[in-house]
Short mmCIF file of C-alpha atoms in Angstrom, two decimals:
data_model
loop_
_atom_site.label_atom_id
_atom_site.label_comp_id
_atom_site.label_asym_id
_atom_site.label_seq_id
_atom_site.Cartn_x
_atom_site.Cartn_y
_atom_site.Cartn_z
CA MET A 6 90.68 117.54 78.50
CA MET A 7 95.12 117.79 77.50
CA LEU A 8 96.63 115.69 79.88
CA PRO A 9 100.51 116.60 81.23
CA ALA A 10 102.93 115.49 78.60
CA ALA A 11 104.41 112.73 81.27
CA VAL A 12 100.87 112.00 82.35
CA ASP A 13 99.56 110.77 79.25
CA LYS A 14 103.38 109.32 78.17
CA THR A 15 103.15 107.46 81.19
CA MET A 16 99.77 106.45 81.24
CA LYS A 17 99.79 104.73 77.68
CA GLN A 18 102.69 103.07 77.84
CA LEU A 19 101.15 101.31 81.10
CA VAL A 20 97.76 100.68 78.41
CA HIS A 21 100.15 99.30 76.13
CA SER A 22 102.33 96.50 78.44
CA LEU A 23 98.73 95.98 80.14
CA ASN A 24 97.49 94.84 76.78
CA THR A 25 100.06 92.87 75.07
CA ARG A 26 99.59 90.54 78.35
CA THR A 27 95.93 90.27 79.55
CA SER A 28 92.22 91.36 77.93
CA ASN A 29 91.23 92.05 81.36
CA ILE A 30 91.47 95.48 81.49
CA VAL A 31 87.89 97.07 81.29
CA SER A 32 88.83 100.66 81.74
CA ILE A 33 90.97 102.99 83.34
CA TYR A 34 90.18 106.12 85.40
CA LEU A 35 92.81 108.49 86.75
CA TYR A 36 91.98 110.41 89.99
CA GLY A 37 94.03 112.56 92.42
CA SER A 38 96.15 115.60 91.00
CA VAL A 39 95.75 115.14 87.73
CA ALA A 40 92.12 114.81 88.21
CA LEU A 41 92.09 118.15 90.46
CA GLN A 42 94.36 119.14 87.27
CA ASP A 43 97.16 120.27 89.75
CA TYR A 44 99.62 117.61 88.47
CA ILE A 45 103.39 118.67 89.55
CA GLU A 46 106.07 116.72 87.02
CA GLY A 47 108.76 115.02 89.76
CA SER A 48 106.19 116.04 92.63
CA SER A 49 102.84 114.88 92.34
CA ASP A 50 101.70 110.76 91.57
CA ILE A 51 100.00 109.93 88.91
CA ASP A 52 97.18 107.88 91.03
CA PHE A 53 95.45 105.59 88.41
CA ILE A 54 92.02 103.04 89.30
CA ALA A 55 91.91 99.92 87.14
CA PHE A 56 88.94 98.16 86.47
CA VAL A 57 88.87 94.50 85.47
CA ARG A 58 86.36 92.52 84.20
CA GLU A 59 87.31 88.66 86.60
CA PRO A 60 88.38 87.95 89.53
CA LEU A 61 92.05 88.29 88.55
CA THR A 62 94.15 84.73 88.21
CA LYS A 63 97.57 84.19 89.05
CA SER A 64 98.98 84.98 85.17
CA ASP A 65 96.38 87.86 85.49
CA ILE A 66 98.63 89.23 88.63
CA GLN A 67 101.87 88.11 86.46
CA ALA A 68 100.91 89.91 83.39
CA ILE A 69 100.67 93.34 85.24
CA ALA A 70 103.68 92.67 87.12
CA GLU A 71 105.49 92.38 84.45
CA ALA A 72 103.88 95.53 82.69
CA HIS A 73 104.48 97.17 84.99
CA GLU A 74 108.31 96.37 85.19
CA GLU A 75 108.79 97.28 81.46
CA LEU A 76 106.83 100.45 82.04
CA GLU A 77 109.33 101.03 85.18
CA ALA A 78 112.70 100.36 82.68
CA GLN A 79 110.77 102.28 79.94
CA ILE A 80 109.98 105.66 82.28
CA PRO A 81 111.48 105.17 85.63
CA ASN A 82 110.31 107.40 88.83
CA THR A 83 106.54 108.24 86.52
CA GLY A 84 105.45 108.50 90.25
CA LEU A 85 102.80 105.72 89.83
CA MET A 86 99.85 104.78 92.07
CA GLY A 87 97.24 102.63 91.08
CA THR A 88 94.79 99.46 92.13
CA TYR A 89 92.90 96.96 90.50
CA LEU A 90 89.10 96.79 90.91
CA LEU A 91 86.51 94.25 89.81
CA LEU A 92 83.96 96.33 88.74
CA ASP A 93 80.81 94.76 90.05
CA ASP A 94 82.62 96.29 93.21
CA LEU A 95 81.63 99.92 92.25
CA ALA A 96 78.38 98.90 93.84
CA ASN A 97 79.88 98.08 97.22
CA ILE A 98 81.76 101.11 98.50
CA ARG A 99 79.82 101.66 101.38
CA ASN A 100 81.25 98.61 102.65
CA GLU A 101 84.93 97.39 102.57
CA ILE A 102 86.07 96.77 98.87
CA ASN A 103 89.54 94.49 98.61
CA ALA A 104 91.45 95.71 96.41
CA GLN A 105 92.43 92.94 93.29
CA LEU A 106 95.87 94.28 93.32
CA THR A 107 97.65 97.37 94.13
CA TYR A 108 100.85 99.22 92.50
CA PHE A 109 102.52 101.03 95.48
CA ASP A 110 106.27 102.04 95.41
CA LYS A 111 106.97 100.37 92.50
CA GLN A 112 105.92 97.38 93.30
CA THR A 113 102.82 95.21 92.86
CA ASN A 114 100.90 93.92 95.91
CA THR A 115 97.92 91.27 96.58
CA GLN A 116 97.65 92.44 100.12
CA GLY A 117 96.29 96.06 99.33
CA LYS A 118 99.14 97.60 100.60
CA GLY A 119 98.67 101.36 98.85
CA ALA A 120 94.87 100.77 98.25
CA ASP A 121 93.77 104.62 98.61
CA LEU A 122 90.31 103.24 99.06
CA ASN A 123 88.43 105.82 100.44
CA PRO A 124 85.91 108.40 100.43
CA ILE A 125 87.66 110.72 98.84
CA THR A 126 89.04 108.99 96.39
CA TRP A 127 85.28 108.22 95.50
CA TRP A 128 84.28 111.68 95.62
CA ILE A 129 87.15 112.49 92.77
CA LEU A 130 86.46 110.15 91.12
CA LYS A 131 82.53 109.97 90.84
CA ASN A 132 83.02 114.32 90.40
CA GLN A 133 86.64 114.64 88.42
CA GLY A 134 87.84 111.70 87.16
CA ILE A 135 89.43 110.91 84.44
CA ARG A 136 89.03 108.12 81.55
CA PHE A 137 92.42 107.14 80.38
CA TYR A 138 91.39 104.31 78.27
CA GLY A 139 88.45 101.61 78.04
CA SER A 140 84.34 101.55 78.57
CA GLU A 141 82.87 104.77 79.79
CA ILE A 142 81.88 103.79 83.67
CA THR A 143 78.87 105.72 85.18
CA PHE A 144 79.66 105.57 88.81
CA ASN A 145 76.02 105.43 90.41
CA TYR A 146 77.02 105.06 93.80
CA GLU A 147 75.49 107.20 95.98
CA LEU A 148 78.14 109.15 98.25
CA ASP A 149 76.83 112.54 100.54
CA VAL A 150 78.61 114.76 101.93
CA ALA A 151 78.03 114.09 105.97
CA SER A 152 80.11 110.76 105.57
CA LEU A 153 82.55 112.71 103.07
CA CYS A 154 83.10 114.77 106.32
CA GLN A 155 83.07 113.10 109.11
CA TYR A 156 86.34 110.56 107.06
CA VAL A 157 88.07 113.66 107.06
CA ILE A 158 87.25 114.49 110.77
CA HIS A 159 88.50 111.19 111.49
CA ASN A 160 91.69 111.17 109.66
CA LEU A 161 92.42 114.70 111.47
CA ASN A 162 91.86 113.38 114.83
CA SER A 163 94.13 110.39 114.02
CA TYR A 164 96.69 110.30 111.37
CA TRP A 165 97.00 114.13 111.43
CA VAL A 166 97.36 114.57 115.36
CA GLY A 167 99.82 111.80 115.12
CA TRP A 168 101.99 113.66 112.72
CA ILE A 169 101.28 116.92 115.13
CA THR A 170 102.27 114.61 118.30
CA ARG A 171 105.57 113.34 116.28
CA LEU A 172 106.35 116.89 115.38
CA GLU A 173 106.39 118.07 119.17
CA ASP A 174 108.77 115.44 120.30
CA THR A 175 110.95 116.27 117.68
CA LEU A 176 111.03 119.94 118.85
CA GLN A 177 111.38 119.11 122.49
CA LEU A 178 114.67 117.54 121.33
CA VAL A 179 116.23 120.20 119.49
CA LEU A 180 115.23 122.93 122.26
CA ALA A 181 117.06 120.33 124.90
CA GLN A 182 119.88 120.28 121.92
CA GLU A 183 119.64 116.46 121.77
CA GLN A 184 118.69 116.63 118.47
CA ASP A 185 119.27 118.75 115.18
CA ILE A 186 117.06 119.96 112.33
CA ASN A 187 117.32 117.94 109.09
CA ILE A 188 115.94 120.63 106.36
CA GLU A 189 115.10 118.49 103.73
CA LYS A 190 112.91 116.19 106.35
CA LEU A 191 111.30 119.51 107.80
CA ASP A 192 110.87 121.00 103.82
CA GLN A 193 108.81 117.23 103.49
CA ALA A 194 107.02 117.73 106.93
CA ILE A 195 106.00 121.36 105.87
CA GLU A 196 104.88 120.55 102.49
CA TRP A 197 103.02 117.25 103.13
CA CYS A 198 101.08 118.16 106.68
CA THR A 199 100.27 122.32 106.22
CA LEU A 200 98.59 121.52 102.53
CA GLY A 201 97.47 117.88 103.47
CA MET A 202 95.71 118.83 106.63
CA LEU A 203 94.75 122.05 104.97
CA ARG A 204 92.96 120.28 102.24
CA GLN A 205 90.82 118.88 105.44
CA LEU A 206 89.72 121.99 106.49
CA TYR A 207 89.05 123.02 102.90
CA THR A 208 86.55 119.98 102.42
CA LEU A 209 84.83 120.61 106.14
CA LYS A 210 84.08 124.35 105.17
CA GLU A 211 83.43 123.55 101.19
CA HIS A 212 81.95 120.35 100.95
CA ASP A 213 83.98 119.32 97.90
CA ILE A 214 87.69 117.98 97.33
CA THR A 215 90.32 120.57 96.20
CA SER A 216 94.53 120.12 95.14
CA LYS A 217 96.81 120.26 97.60
CA ILE A 218 98.18 123.61 95.99
CA GLY A 219 94.36 124.61 95.61
CA ALA A 220 93.80 124.58 99.39
CA GLY A 221 97.15 125.94 100.03
CA PHE A 222 95.56 129.15 98.55
CA TYR A 223 92.28 129.15 99.60
CA SER A 224 93.64 129.06 103.11
CA THR A 225 94.97 132.60 103.14
CA HIS A 226 91.45 133.98 103.37
CA HIS A 227 90.67 131.69 106.39
CA VAL A 228 94.08 131.37 107.92
CA PRO A 229 95.24 134.59 109.88
CA GLY A 230 98.16 136.31 108.20
CA LYS A 231 101.04 134.93 110.87
CA TRP A 232 101.76 131.33 109.18
CA HIS A 233 100.43 132.76 105.14
CA GLY A 234 104.80 132.60 104.59
CA LEU A 235 105.09 129.27 106.22
CA ILE A 236 101.88 128.31 103.51
CA GLU A 237 103.78 130.35 101.26
CA GLU A 238 106.90 127.67 101.67
CA ALA A 239 104.99 124.49 101.72
CA ILE A 240 103.44 125.81 98.07
CA ALA A 241 107.14 126.09 97.00
CA ILE A 242 108.51 122.74 98.26
CA LYS A 243 105.12 121.30 96.63
CA ARG A 244 105.98 123.36 93.43
CA LEU A 245 109.50 122.71 93.61
CA GLN A 246 110.73 125.25 93.72
CA PRO A 247 113.69 127.09 96.10
CA ASN A 248 112.02 130.30 97.37
CA ARG A 249 111.65 130.23 101.24
CA LEU A 250 111.64 132.74 104.37
CA TYR A 251 112.21 131.70 107.45
CA GLN A 252 115.95 132.22 108.56
CA SER A 253 115.62 130.08 111.77
CA GLN A 254 114.86 126.35 111.17
CA THR A 255 113.56 126.59 115.20
CA GLU A 256 111.31 128.94 114.35
CA ARG A 257 110.07 127.21 111.05
CA LEU A 258 109.17 123.85 113.11
CA THR A 259 107.27 125.95 116.20
CA ASP A 260 105.36 127.64 112.84
CA LEU A 261 104.27 124.49 111.77
CA ILE A 262 103.39 122.78 114.55
CA ASP A 263 100.99 126.02 115.70
CA LEU A 264 99.40 126.01 112.00
CA LEU A 265 98.49 122.82 112.03
CA LYS A 266 97.04 122.69 116.03
CA PHE A 267 95.16 125.56 115.02
CA ILE A 268 94.06 123.75 111.62
CA HIS A 269 92.88 121.53 114.40
CA VAL A 270 91.70 122.73 116.39
CA GLU A 271 89.66 125.02 113.61
CA ALA A 272 88.19 121.73 111.97
CA ASN A 273 86.64 120.37 114.76
CA ARG A 274 84.83 123.93 115.60
CA VAL A 275 83.32 123.51 111.92
#
């Protein structure tokens, strides 16, 4: 498939920077929004997994760190996020797989920080992953729908419930006039929470994975119309578009909380 120009340029530079420093890379695959064909330059991350032949040595780690430093100097602010994994570890995805190295927030890390290794990652990699470099890998691990949905509902009932609680606390402070609404942060919360939770609902209903934008459009047929405006705002924010429908920021925040609560209840019902 034809990759977005920014993704293609970034990954070619990464491959070049790696190959001039190490011969341990077997293959590099793209997943996330790029694989789901919904990459938005300046808004989406470029998610990759690099498979290595042998456990990384100190010299390998140094070489990879230097490769990423060179990439960042050549092409700043790419949104690149990735994990370096032993190829043989693919046979153990039902157990805990330890990342050899991660690249997260413009830094390499040997402690697994930012490692995006979960059933959603494995699902996209197996069904829609894009080989950018190296040998083709047969992803013959088993990943059933029940395991995928179990992961998603646990994520909803922990991580996303935490977001709802924090937003409710913020609203109470706003209503008590103890805090003003930061519009930029509210924009970020609307995009992240609305589309993030709608993706979870899509997976539970359809037993598949979609992008954030895909989940937004899907939800217009599965969420009451009173929240469609908020969902349209979330899509616009993700696409870096200026259109906003609300005049009142307090109303925006209130509707956001109510929508997230609806999604939470509906997801658990499903």
